mmCIF file of C-alpha atoms and ligand atoms in Angstrom:
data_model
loop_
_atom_site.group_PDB
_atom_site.id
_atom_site.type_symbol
_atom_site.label_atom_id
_atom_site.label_comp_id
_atom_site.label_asym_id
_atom_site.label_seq_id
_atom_site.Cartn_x
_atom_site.Cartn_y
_atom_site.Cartn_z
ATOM 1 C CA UNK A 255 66.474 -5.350 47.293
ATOM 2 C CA UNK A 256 69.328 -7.499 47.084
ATOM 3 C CA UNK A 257 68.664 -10.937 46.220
ATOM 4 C CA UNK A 258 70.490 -12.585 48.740
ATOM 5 C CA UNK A 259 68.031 -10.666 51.272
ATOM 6 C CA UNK A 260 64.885 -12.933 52.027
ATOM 7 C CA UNK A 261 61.564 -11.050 51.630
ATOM 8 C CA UNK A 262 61.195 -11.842 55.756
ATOM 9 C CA UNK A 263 64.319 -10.477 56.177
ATOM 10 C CA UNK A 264 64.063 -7.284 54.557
ATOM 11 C CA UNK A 265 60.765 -6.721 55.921
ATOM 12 C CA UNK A 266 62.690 -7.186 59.632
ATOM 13 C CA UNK A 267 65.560 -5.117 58.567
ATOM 14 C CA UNK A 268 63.134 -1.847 57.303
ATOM 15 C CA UNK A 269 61.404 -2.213 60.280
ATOM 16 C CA UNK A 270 64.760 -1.826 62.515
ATOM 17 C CA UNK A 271 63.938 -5.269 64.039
ATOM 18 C CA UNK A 272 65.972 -8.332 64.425
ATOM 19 C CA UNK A 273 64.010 -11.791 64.244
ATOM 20 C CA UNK A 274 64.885 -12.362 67.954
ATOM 21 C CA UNK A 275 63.257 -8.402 68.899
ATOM 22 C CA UNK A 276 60.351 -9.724 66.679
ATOM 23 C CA UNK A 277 59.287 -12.808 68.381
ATOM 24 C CA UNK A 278 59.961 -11.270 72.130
ATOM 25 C CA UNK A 279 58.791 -8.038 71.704
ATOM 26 C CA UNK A 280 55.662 -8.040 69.016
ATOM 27 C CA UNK A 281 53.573 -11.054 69.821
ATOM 28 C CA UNK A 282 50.696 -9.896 71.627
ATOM 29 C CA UNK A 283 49.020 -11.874 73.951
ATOM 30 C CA UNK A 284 46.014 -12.951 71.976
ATOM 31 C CA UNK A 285 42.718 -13.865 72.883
ATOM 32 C CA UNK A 286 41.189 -13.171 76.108
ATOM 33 C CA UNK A 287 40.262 -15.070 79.208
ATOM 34 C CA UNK A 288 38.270 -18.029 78.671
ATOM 35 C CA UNK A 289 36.170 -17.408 81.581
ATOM 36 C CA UNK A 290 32.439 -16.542 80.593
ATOM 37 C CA UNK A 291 32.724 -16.264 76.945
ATOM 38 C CA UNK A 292 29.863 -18.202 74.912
ATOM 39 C CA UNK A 293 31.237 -19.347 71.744
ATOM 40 C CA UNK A 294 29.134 -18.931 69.015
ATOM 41 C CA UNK A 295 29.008 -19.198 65.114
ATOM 42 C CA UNK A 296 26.398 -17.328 62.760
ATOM 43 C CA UNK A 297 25.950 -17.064 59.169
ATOM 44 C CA UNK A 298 23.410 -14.896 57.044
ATOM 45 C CA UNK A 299 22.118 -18.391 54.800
ATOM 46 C CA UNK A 300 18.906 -19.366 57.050
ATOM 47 C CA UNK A 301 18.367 -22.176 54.467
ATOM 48 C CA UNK A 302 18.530 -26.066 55.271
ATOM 49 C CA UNK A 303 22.259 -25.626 54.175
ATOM 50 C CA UNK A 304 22.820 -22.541 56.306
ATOM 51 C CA UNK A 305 21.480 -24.820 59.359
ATOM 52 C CA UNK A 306 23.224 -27.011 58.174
ATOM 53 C CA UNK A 307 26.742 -25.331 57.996
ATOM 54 C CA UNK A 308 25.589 -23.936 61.428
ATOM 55 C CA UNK A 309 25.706 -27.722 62.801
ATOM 56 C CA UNK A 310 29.167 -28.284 61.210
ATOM 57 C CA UNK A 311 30.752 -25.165 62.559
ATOM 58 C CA UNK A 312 29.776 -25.924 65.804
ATOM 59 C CA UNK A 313 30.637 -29.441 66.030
ATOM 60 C CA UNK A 314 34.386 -28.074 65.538
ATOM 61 C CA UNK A 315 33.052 -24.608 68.678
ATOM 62 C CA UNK A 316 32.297 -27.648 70.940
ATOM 63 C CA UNK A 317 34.531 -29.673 70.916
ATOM 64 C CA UNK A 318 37.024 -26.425 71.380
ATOM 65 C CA UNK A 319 38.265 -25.691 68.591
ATOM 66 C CA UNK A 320 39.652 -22.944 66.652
ATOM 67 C CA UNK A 321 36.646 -20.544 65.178
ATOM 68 C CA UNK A 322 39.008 -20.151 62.749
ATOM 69 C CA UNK A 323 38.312 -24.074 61.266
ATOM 70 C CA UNK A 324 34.785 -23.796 62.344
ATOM 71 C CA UNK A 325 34.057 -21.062 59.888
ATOM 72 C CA UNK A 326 35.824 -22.474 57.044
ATOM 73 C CA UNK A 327 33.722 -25.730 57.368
ATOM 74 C CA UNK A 328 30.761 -24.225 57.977
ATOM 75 C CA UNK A 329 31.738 -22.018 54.935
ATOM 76 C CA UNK A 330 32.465 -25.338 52.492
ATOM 77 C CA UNK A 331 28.992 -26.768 53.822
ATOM 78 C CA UNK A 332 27.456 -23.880 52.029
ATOM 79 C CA UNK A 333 30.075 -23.398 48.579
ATOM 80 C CA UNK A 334 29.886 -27.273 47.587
ATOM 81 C CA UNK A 335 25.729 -27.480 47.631
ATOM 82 C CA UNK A 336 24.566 -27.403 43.879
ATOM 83 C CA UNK A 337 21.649 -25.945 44.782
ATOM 84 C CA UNK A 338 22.755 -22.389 45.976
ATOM 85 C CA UNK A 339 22.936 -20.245 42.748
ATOM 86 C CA UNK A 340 24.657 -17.593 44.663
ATOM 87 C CA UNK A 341 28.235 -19.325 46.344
ATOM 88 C CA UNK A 342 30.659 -21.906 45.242
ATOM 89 C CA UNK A 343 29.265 -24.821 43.292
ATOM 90 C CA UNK A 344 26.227 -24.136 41.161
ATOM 91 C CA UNK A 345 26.800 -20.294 41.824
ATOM 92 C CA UNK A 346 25.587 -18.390 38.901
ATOM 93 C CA UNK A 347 28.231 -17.426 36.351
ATOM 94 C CA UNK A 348 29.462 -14.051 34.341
ATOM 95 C CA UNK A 349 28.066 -13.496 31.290
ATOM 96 C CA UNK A 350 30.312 -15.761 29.272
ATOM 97 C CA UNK A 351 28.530 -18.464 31.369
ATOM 98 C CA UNK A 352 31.685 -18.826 33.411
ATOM 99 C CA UNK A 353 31.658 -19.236 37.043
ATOM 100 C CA UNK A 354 34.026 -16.658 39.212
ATOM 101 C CA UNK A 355 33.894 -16.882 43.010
ATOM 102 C CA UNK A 356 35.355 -14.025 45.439
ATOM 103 C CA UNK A 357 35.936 -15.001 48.850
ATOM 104 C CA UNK A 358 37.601 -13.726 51.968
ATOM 105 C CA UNK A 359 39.001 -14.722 55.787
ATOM 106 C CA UNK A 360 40.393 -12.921 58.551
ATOM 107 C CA UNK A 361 41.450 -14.105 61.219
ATOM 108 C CA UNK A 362 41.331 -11.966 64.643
ATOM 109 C CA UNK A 363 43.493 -13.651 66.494
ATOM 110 C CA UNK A 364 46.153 -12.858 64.473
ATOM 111 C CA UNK A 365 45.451 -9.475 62.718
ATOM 112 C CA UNK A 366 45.521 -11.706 59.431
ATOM 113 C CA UNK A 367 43.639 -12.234 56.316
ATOM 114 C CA UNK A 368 43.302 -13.552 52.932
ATOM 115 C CA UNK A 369 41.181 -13.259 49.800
ATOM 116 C CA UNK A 370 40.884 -14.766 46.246
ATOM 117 C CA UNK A 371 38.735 -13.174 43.286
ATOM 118 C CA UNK A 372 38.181 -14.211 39.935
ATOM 119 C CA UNK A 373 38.816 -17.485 40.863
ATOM 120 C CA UNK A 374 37.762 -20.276 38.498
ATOM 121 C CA UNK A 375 37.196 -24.207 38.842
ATOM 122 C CA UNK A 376 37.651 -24.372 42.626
ATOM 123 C CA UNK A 377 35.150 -25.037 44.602
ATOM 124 C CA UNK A 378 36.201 -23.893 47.812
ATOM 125 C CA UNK A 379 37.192 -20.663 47.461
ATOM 126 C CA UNK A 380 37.386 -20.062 51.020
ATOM 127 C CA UNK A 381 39.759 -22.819 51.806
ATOM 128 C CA UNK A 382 41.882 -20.936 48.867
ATOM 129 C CA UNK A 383 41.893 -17.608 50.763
ATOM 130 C CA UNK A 384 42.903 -19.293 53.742
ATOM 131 C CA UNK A 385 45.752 -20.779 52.273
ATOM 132 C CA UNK A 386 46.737 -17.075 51.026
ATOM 133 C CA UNK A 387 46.267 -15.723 54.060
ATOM 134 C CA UNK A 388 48.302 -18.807 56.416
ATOM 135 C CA UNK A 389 51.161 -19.165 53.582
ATOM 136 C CA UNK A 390 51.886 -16.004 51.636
ATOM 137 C CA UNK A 391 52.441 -12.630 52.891
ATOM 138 C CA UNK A 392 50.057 -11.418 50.721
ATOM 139 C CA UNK A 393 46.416 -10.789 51.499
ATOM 140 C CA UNK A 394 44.703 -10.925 48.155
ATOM 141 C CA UNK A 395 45.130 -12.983 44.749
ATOM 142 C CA UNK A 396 42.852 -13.572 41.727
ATOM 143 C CA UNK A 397 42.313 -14.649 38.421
ATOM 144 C CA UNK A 398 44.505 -17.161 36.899
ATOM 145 C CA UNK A 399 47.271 -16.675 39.684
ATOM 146 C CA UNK A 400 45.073 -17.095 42.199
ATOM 147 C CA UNK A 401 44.006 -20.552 40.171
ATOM 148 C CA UNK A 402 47.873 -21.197 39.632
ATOM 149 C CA UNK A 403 48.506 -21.120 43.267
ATOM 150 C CA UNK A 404 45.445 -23.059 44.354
ATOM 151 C CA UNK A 405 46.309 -26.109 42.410
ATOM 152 C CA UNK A 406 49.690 -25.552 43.729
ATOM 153 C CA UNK A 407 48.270 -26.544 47.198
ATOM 154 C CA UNK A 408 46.783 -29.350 45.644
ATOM 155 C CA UNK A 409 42.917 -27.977 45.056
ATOM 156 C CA UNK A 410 41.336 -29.803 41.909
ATOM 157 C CA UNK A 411 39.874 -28.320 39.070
ATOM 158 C CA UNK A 412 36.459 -29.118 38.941
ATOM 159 C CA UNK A 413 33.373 -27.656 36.467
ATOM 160 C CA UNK A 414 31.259 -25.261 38.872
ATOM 161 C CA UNK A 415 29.037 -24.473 36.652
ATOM 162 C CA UNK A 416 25.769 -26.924 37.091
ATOM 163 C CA UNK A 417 22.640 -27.876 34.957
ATOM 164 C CA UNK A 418 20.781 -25.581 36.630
ATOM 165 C CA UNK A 419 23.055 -22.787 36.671
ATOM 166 C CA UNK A 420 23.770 -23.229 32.723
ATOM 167 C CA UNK A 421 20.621 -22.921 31.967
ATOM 168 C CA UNK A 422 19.449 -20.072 33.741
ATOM 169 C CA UNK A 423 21.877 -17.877 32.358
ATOM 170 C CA UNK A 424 20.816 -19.450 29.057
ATOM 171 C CA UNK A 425 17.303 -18.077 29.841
ATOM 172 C CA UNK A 426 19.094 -14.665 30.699
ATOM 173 C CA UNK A 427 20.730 -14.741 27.362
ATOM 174 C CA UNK A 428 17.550 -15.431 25.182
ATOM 175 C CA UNK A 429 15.580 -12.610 27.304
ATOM 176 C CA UNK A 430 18.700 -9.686 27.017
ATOM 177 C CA UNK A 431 17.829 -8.264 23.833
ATOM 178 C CA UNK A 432 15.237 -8.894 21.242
ATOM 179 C CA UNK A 433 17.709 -7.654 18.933
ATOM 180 C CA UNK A 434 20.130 -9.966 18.959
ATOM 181 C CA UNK A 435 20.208 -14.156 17.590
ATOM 182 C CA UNK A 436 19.666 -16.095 20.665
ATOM 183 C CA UNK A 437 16.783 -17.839 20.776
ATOM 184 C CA UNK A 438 14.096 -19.130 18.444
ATOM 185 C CA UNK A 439 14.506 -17.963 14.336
ATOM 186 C CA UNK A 440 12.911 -15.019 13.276
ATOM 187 C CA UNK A 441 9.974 -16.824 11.283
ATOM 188 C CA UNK A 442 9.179 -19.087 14.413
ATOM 189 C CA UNK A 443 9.643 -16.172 16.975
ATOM 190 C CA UNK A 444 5.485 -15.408 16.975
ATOM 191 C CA UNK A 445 4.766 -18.945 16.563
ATOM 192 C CA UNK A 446 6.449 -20.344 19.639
ATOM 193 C CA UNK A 447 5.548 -19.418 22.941
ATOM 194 C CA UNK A 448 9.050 -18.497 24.023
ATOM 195 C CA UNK A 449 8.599 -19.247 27.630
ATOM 196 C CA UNK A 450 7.495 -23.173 26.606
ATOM 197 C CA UNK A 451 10.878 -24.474 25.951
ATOM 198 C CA UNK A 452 11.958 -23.191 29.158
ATOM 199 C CA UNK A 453 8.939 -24.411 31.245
ATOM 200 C CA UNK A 454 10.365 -26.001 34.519
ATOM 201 C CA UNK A 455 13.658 -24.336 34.759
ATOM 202 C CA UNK A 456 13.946 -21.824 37.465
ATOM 203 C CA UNK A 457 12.862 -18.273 36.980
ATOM 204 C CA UNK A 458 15.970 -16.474 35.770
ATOM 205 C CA UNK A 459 16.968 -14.089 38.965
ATOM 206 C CA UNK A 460 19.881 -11.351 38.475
ATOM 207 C CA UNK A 461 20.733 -11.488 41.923
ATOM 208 C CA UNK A 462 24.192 -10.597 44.656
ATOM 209 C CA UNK A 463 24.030 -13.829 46.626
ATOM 210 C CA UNK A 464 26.985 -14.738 48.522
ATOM 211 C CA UNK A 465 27.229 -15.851 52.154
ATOM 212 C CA UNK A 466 28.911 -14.496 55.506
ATOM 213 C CA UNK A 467 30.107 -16.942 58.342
ATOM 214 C CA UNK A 468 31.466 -15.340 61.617
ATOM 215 C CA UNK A 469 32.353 -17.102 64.922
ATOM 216 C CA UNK A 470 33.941 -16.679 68.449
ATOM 217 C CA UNK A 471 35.187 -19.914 69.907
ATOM 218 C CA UNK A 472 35.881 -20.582 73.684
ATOM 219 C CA UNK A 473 39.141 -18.285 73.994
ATOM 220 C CA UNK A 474 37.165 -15.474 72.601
ATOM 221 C CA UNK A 475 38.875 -15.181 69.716
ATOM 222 C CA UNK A 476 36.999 -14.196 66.452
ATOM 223 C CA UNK A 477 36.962 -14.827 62.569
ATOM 224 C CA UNK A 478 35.379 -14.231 59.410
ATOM 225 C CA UNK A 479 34.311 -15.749 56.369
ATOM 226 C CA UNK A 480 32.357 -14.134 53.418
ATOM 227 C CA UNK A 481 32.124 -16.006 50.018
ATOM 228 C CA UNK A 482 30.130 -15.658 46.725
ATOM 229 C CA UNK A 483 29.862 -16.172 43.084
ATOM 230 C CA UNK A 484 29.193 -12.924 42.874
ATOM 231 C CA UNK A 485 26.629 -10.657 40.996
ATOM 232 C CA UNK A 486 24.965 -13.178 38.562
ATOM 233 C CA UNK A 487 25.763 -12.722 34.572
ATOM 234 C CA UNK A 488 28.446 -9.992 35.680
ATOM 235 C CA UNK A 489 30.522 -8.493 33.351
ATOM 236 C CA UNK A 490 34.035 -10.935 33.461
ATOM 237 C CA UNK A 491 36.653 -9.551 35.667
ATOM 238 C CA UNK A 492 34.008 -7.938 38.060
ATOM 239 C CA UNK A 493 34.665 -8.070 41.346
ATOM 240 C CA UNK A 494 32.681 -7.496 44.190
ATOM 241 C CA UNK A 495 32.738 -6.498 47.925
ATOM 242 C CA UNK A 496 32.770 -10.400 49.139
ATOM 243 C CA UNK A 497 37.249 -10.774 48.516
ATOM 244 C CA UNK A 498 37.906 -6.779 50.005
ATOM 245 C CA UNK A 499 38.882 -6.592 53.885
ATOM 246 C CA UNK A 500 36.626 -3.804 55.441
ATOM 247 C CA UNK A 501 33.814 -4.078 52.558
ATOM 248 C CA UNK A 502 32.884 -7.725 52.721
ATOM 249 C CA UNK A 503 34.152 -8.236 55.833
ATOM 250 C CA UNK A 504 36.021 -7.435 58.742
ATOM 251 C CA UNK A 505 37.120 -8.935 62.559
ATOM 252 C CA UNK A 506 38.740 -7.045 64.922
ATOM 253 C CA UNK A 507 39.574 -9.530 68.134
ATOM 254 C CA UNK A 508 38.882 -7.270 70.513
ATOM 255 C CA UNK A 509 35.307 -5.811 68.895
ATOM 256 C CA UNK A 510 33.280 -8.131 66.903
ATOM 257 C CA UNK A 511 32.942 -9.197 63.229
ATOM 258 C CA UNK A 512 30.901 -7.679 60.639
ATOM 259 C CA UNK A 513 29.821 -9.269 57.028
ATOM 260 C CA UNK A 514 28.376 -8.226 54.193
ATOM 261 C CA UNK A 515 25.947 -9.275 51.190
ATOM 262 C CA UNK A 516 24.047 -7.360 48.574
ATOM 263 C CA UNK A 517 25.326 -4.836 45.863
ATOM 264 C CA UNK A 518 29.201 -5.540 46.226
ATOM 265 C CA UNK A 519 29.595 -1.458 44.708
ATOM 266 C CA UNK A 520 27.982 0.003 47.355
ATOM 267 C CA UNK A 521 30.039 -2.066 50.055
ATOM 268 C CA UNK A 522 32.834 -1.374 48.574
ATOM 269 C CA UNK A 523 32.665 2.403 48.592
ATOM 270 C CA UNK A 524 31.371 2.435 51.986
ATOM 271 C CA UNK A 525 33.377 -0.330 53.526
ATOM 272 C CA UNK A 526 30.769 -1.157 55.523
ATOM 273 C CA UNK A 527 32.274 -4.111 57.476
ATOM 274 C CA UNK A 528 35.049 -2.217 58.663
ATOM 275 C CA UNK A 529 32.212 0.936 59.481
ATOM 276 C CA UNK A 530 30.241 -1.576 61.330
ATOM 277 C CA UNK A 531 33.135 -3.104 63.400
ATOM 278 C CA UNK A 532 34.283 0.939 64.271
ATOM 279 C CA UNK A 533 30.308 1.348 65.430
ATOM 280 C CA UNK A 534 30.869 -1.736 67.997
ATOM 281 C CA UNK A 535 33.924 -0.247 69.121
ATOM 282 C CA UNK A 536 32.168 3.014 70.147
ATOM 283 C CA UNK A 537 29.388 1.001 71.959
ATOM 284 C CA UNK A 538 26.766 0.530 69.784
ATOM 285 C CA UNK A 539 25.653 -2.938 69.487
ATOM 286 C CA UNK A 540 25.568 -5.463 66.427
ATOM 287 C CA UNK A 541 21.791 -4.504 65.610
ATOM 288 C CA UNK A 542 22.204 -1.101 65.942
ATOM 289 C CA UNK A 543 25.927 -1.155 64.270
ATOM 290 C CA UNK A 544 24.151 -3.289 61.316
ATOM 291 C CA UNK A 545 21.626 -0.467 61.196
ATOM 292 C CA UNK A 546 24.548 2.420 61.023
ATOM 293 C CA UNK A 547 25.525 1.204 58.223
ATOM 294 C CA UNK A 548 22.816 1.353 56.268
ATOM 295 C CA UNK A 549 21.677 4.869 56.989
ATOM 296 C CA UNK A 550 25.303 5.628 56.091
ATOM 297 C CA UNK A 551 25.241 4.462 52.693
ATOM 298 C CA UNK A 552 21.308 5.887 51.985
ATOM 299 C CA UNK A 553 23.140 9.273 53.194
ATOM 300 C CA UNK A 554 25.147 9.073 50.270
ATOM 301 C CA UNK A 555 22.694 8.592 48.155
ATOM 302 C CA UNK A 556 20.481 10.754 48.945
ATOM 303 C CA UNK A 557 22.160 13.621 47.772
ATOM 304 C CA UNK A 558 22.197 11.682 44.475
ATOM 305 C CA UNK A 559 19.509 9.874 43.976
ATOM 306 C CA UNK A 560 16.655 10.048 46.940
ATOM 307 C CA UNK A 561 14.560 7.063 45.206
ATOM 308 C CA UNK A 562 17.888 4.763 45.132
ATOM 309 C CA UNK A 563 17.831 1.876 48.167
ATOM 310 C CA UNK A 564 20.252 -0.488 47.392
ATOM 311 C CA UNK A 565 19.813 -4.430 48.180
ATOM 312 C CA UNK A 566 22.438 -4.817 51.329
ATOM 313 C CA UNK A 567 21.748 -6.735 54.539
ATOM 314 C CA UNK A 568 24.386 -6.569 57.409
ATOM 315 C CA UNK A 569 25.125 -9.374 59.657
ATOM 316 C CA UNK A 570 27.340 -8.736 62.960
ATOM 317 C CA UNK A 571 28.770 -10.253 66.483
ATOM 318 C CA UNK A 572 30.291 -8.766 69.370
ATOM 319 C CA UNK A 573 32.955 -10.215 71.837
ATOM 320 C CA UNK A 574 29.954 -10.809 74.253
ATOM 321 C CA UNK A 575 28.428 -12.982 71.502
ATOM 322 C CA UNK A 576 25.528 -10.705 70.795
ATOM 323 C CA UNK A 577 24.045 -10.223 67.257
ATOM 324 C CA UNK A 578 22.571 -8.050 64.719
ATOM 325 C CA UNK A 579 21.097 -8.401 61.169
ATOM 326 C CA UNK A 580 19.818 -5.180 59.270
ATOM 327 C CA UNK A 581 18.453 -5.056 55.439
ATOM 328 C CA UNK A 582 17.966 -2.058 53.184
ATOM 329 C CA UNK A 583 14.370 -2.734 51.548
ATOM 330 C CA UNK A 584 12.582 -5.360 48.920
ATOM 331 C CA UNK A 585 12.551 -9.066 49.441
ATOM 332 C CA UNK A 586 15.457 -9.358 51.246
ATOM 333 C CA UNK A 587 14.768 -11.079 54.736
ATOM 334 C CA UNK A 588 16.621 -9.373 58.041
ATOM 335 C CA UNK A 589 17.261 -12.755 59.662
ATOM 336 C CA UNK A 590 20.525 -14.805 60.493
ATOM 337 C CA UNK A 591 20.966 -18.025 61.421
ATOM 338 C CA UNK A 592 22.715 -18.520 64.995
ATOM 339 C CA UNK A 593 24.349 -21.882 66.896
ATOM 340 C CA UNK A 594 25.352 -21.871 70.047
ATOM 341 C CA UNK A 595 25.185 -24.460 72.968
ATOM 342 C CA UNK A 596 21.240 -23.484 73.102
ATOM 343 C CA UNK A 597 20.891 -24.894 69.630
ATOM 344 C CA UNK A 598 20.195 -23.341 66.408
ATOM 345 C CA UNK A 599 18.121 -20.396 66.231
ATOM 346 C CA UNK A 600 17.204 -17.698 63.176
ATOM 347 C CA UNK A 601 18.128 -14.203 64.548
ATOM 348 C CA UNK A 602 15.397 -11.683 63.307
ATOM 349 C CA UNK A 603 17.132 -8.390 62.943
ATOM 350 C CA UNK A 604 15.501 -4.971 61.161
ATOM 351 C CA UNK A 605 14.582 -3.880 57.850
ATOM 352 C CA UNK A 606 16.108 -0.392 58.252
ATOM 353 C CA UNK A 607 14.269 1.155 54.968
ATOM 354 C CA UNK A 608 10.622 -0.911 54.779
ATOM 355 C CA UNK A 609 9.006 -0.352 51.260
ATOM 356 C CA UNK A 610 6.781 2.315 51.903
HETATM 357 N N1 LIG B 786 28.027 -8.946 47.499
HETATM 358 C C1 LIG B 786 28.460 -9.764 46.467
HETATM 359 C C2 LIG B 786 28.834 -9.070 45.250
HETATM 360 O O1 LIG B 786 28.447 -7.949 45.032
HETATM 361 O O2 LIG B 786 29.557 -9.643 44.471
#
């Protein structure tokens, strides 16, 4: 490409368009008629913090605007609190004891999205994939650029990982192999009780986290969020389902929205967002789309590995603002939390493989 050709350009001139055939002839009319939709905004935390992100969101729903803001606030509510070992601030780290959040957006209305993975020091990594997806023409940056270009837009640097964070994956170090030096010396090993010194701390859980935030504001137009710190004490580089469009999450304006949490490798291989979305569109609704899902991915494995039920749950709207929640098996709970101008209620959706 020649140099003096803009990027925009180029992309106009491949496509046999001028700029003046692009702006008459490809906007669609977006959204849809205001009249009887129910804006609404969900999210799978059903914590203090999720209701509390809930109340955020909606503040932004009511008063009409975009559910494009209202998920990203309700989405910072949740990645700043230094309690929540699994997104944003406080999230557990890799196994360096360094914090890496994925996180992704997409935006309906305008067929757009944006992700960041790897990403250290910011808090927000939502905010971050927003800015990727509103001011690049790119959909998905990590690691160090994706840093670069965050501070670039003025995001701070700021330590994520907390007290209580450092020192569970200090526990998980001590506990990962006998063989190795971390922990007590050999000649005090059988003296001390190990689990003394860490009497107090949190139990160490090896655990997926992360967080999905969808909402449909009053011109029916839809959009996603789904952030995380990932799996806990994960190998560094890893990245999961939470920053890749279709896996972690997907919005189609005209459907619904779909999100995902749980083992990142199975949602990635199945892109189950983008599977549940296609389920809405041939009339099944969120429950039952949430539910699809799930028996897609144990049909997999089954062939594999029969005894193998992986740790996903499924969250899911539909343009008519209706909702489903579906979990795999163990102690994961099938419930969302829901705001719309009836208040704040916790969906309660389906275990689709109980423990027997
Ligand atoms: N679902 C989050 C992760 O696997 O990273």
């Amino acid at each position: 490409m020649s140099s003096k050709i803009s990027r925009r350009n180029f992309f106009n001139k491949t496509m046999g368009l001028s700029a003046g055939a692009l702006f008459f002839k490809s906007i669609p009319i977006f959204g849809s008629s205001a009249k009887g939709i129910t804006p609404i905004i969900v999210t799978s935390h059903t914590n203090q913090t999720g209701q509390m992100a809930m109340e955020a969101g909606w503040r932004i729903l009511a008063d009409g605007g975009s559910a494009l803001d209202a998920i990203e606030k309700a989405a910072n509510v949740i990645e700043v609190d230094p309690e929540d070992t699994s997104v944003g601030y406080g999230g557990l780290p890799n196994e360096n004891g360094i914090v890496q959040l994925d996180s992704s957006i997409m935006d309906g209305k305008t067929y757009n999205a944006g992700a960041v993975a790897c990403l250290e020091n910011i808090k927000t990594p939502s905010s971050v994939a927003r800015v990727v997806m509103e001011r690049t023409d790119h959909v998905l940056m990590v690691g160090q650029g994706a840093l670069d270009f965050a501070r670039k837009w003025g995001f701070k640097d700021e330590d994520l990982l907390t007290e209580k964070a450092r020192k569970i994956w200090l526990r998980w170090k001590e506990n990962m192999n006998e063989n190795d030096d971390w922990g007590p010396p050999d000649h005090l090993k059988n003296l001390q009780k190990k689990e003394s010194y860490w009497e107090g701390f949190p139990e160490v859980e090896h655990h997926y986290g992360t967080t999905n935030v969808l909402a449909i504001d009053k011109n029916g137009d839809i959009a996603g969020i789904t952030t995380t710190s990932g799996l806990s004490f994960k190998i560094p580089g890893r990245v999961g389902d939470s920053p890749i469009i279709g896996a972690g999450l997907y919005v189609d304006n005209e459907v619904g929205a779909a999100g995902a949490t749980g083992r990142g490798e199975d949602v990635i291989k199945s892109l189950a967002s983008y599977y549940i979305v296609l389920r809405m569109k041939d009339g099944r609704n969120p429950q039952q789309a949430c539910e699809d899902a799930l028996h897609m991915i144990i049909d997999k494995y089954r062939k594999v590995n029969p005894d193998f039920y992986p740790g996903e749950k499924f969250v899911a709207i539909n343009k008519s603002g209706e909702t489903g929640c579906a979990t795999m098996r163990g102690n994961r709970t099938p419930a969302m939390s829901v705001r719309t101008s009836d208040g704040y209620s916790k969906y309660k959706g389906k275990v689709a493989y109980p423990d027997k």
